[in-house]
Coordinates of C-alpha atoms in Angstrom, one line a residue:
M11 CA 133.3 -3.6 -8.4
R12 CA 131.9 -0.6 -6.5
D13 CA 128.8 -0.6 -8.7
A14 CA 128.4 -4.3 -8.9
G15 CA 124.7 -5.2 -8.6
R16 CA 123.7 -8.5 -7.1
D17 CA 122.8 -9.8 -10.6
Q18 CA 126.5 -10.0 -11.4
F19 CA 126.9 -13.0 -9.1
R20 CA 125.6 -16.5 -9.4
H21 CA 125.9 -17.6 -5.8
F22 CA 125.4 -15.9 -2.5
Q23 CA 126.4 -17.0 1.0
A24 CA 124.8 -15.4 4.0
I25 CA 127.1 -14.6 6.8
P26 CA 125.8 -13.1 10.1
T27 CA 128.1 -10.6 11.7
R28 CA 129.1 -11.2 15.3
W29 CA 129.5 -8.8 18.2
M30 CA 133.2 -9.4 18.2
D31 CA 133.5 -8.3 14.5
N32 CA 132.9 -4.7 15.5
D33 CA 135.9 -2.6 16.4
I34 CA 136.2 0.4 18.7
Y35 CA 134.8 2.6 15.9
G36 CA 131.5 0.7 16.0
H37 CA 131.8 -1.1 12.6
V38 CA 133.3 -4.3 11.4
N39 CA 137.1 -4.2 11.4
N40 CA 138.8 -4.2 8.0
V41 CA 140.6 -7.6 8.6
V42 CA 137.2 -9.3 9.2
Y43 CA 136.2 -8.7 5.6
Y44 CA 138.9 -11.1 4.5
S45 CA 137.5 -13.7 6.8
Y46 CA 134.1 -13.2 5.2
F47 CA 135.7 -13.8 1.7
D48 CA 137.3 -17.0 2.9
T49 CA 134.2 -18.2 4.7
A50 CA 131.9 -17.6 1.8
V51 CA 134.1 -19.4 -0.8
N52 CA 135.1 -22.3 1.4
Q53 CA 131.5 -22.9 2.6
F54 CA 130.4 -22.9 -1.0
L55 CA 133.0 -25.5 -1.9
I56 CA 132.2 -27.7 1.1
E57 CA 128.4 -27.5 0.4
A58 CA 129.2 -28.4 -3.3
G59 CA 131.0 -31.5 -2.0
V60 CA 134.4 -30.6 -3.5
L61 CA 136.3 -29.5 -0.4
D62 CA 137.2 -31.8 2.5
I63 CA 139.2 -29.7 4.9
H64 CA 140.2 -32.7 7.0
Q65 CA 140.9 -35.6 4.6
G66 CA 141.2 -34.0 1.1
E67 CA 144.4 -34.8 -0.8
V68 CA 144.3 -31.4 -2.5
V69 CA 143.8 -28.1 -0.8
G70 CA 143.7 -24.5 -1.9
F71 CA 146.2 -22.0 -0.5
V72 CA 145.4 -18.3 -0.7
V73 CA 148.4 -16.6 -2.4
D74 CA 146.9 -13.2 -3.2
S75 CA 144.0 -11.1 -1.8
G76 CA 142.7 -7.6 -1.8
C77 CA 139.7 -5.6 -0.6
S78 CA 138.1 -2.2 -1.3
Y79 CA 135.7 -0.7 1.2
F80 CA 132.8 1.5 0.2
S81 CA 130.5 1.7 3.2
P82 CA 130.5 0.3 6.8
I83 CA 129.0 -3.0 8.0
A84 CA 128.3 -3.4 11.7
F85 CA 126.8 -6.0 14.1
P86 CA 124.0 -7.1 13.8
D87 CA 124.0 -6.8 10.0
L88 CA 123.6 -9.8 7.8
V89 CA 126.3 -10.0 5.0
H90 CA 125.4 -11.5 1.7
A91 CA 128.6 -12.5 0.0
G92 CA 128.3 -12.7 -3.8
I93 CA 130.9 -15.0 -5.3
R94 CA 132.1 -15.4 -8.9
V95 CA 135.1 -16.9 -10.6
A96 CA 137.0 -14.3 -12.7
K97 CA 139.8 -16.6 -13.9
L98 CA 140.3 -20.4 -13.7
G99 CA 143.8 -21.5 -14.6
N100 CA 145.6 -24.8 -14.6
S101 CA 146.3 -24.9 -10.8
S102 CA 144.7 -21.6 -9.6
V103 CA 141.4 -19.8 -9.4
R104 CA 140.7 -16.1 -8.9
Y105 CA 137.5 -15.4 -7.0
E106 CA 135.8 -12.0 -6.8
V107 CA 133.6 -11.5 -3.8
A108 CA 131.2 -8.6 -3.1
L109 CA 129.8 -8.1 0.4
Y110 CA 126.3 -6.7 0.5
R111 CA 124.9 -5.3 3.8
N112 CA 121.4 -6.6 4.6
D113 CA 119.2 -5.8 1.6
D114 CA 121.5 -3.1 0.1
A115 CA 121.6 -3.1 -3.7
L116 CA 125.3 -2.2 -3.9
P117 CA 128.3 -3.7 -2.1
A118 CA 129.7 -2.4 1.1
A119 CA 133.0 -3.9 0.1
A120 CA 134.4 -6.0 -2.7
G121 CA 137.6 -7.9 -3.3
H122 CA 139.4 -10.9 -4.6
F123 CA 141.5 -13.8 -3.6
V124 CA 143.5 -16.4 -5.5
H125 CA 143.6 -20.1 -4.5
V126 CA 146.5 -22.2 -5.8
Y127 CA 145.7 -25.9 -5.5
V128 CA 148.4 -27.9 -3.9
D129 CA 149.0 -31.5 -2.8
R130 CA 148.4 -31.6 1.0
V131 CA 151.5 -33.7 1.6
S132 CA 154.1 -32.2 -0.7
N133 CA 152.7 -28.6 -0.8
R134 CA 153.4 -28.5 -4.5
A135 CA 151.0 -27.0 -7.0
V136 CA 148.7 -29.5 -8.8
P137 CA 146.0 -29.0 -11.4
V138 CA 142.6 -28.0 -10.2
P139 CA 140.8 -31.4 -9.7
P140 CA 138.1 -32.1 -12.4
A141 CA 135.2 -32.1 -9.9
V142 CA 136.4 -28.8 -8.4
R143 CA 136.8 -27.3 -11.9
E144 CA 133.3 -28.4 -12.8
V145 CA 131.8 -26.6 -9.7
L146 CA 134.0 -23.5 -10.3
N147 CA 132.8 -23.2 -13.9
T148 CA 129.2 -22.7 -12.5
L149 CA 130.5 -19.4 -10.9
A150 CA 132.4 -18.2 -14.0
V151 CA 131.9 -14.6 -15.0
L152 CA 129.6 -14.4 -18.0
G153 CA 130.6 -12.9 -21.3

């Protein structure tokens, strides 16, 4: 996704960097990028009304993730996280997320993570709820 333009994503979530995100080298530490992925996707789901982190009977557990880094991000940059759904299975979804620094045309980093939907009480996999599936389909990769 190194050459992924912003037009390849249907939704963007703005995430301000924080002073504490920078490491000793003066740029955002690599582990923080995973936090940006998680924040962008979960904020989208909350705003869409399909994720209740406190009372929901079904929750998504991250079971796989990865990130490739192309150029640095540093405080006080504003990150624009482009989100898309690459695969929607019975009980899982694979998100692809590209992080754009300020107004840059190409991503500073890009990655993925996979949510498996589980029953909050039993921790057993369950089908993606219909309302969640409907929202996720709006982010599905075209073509």
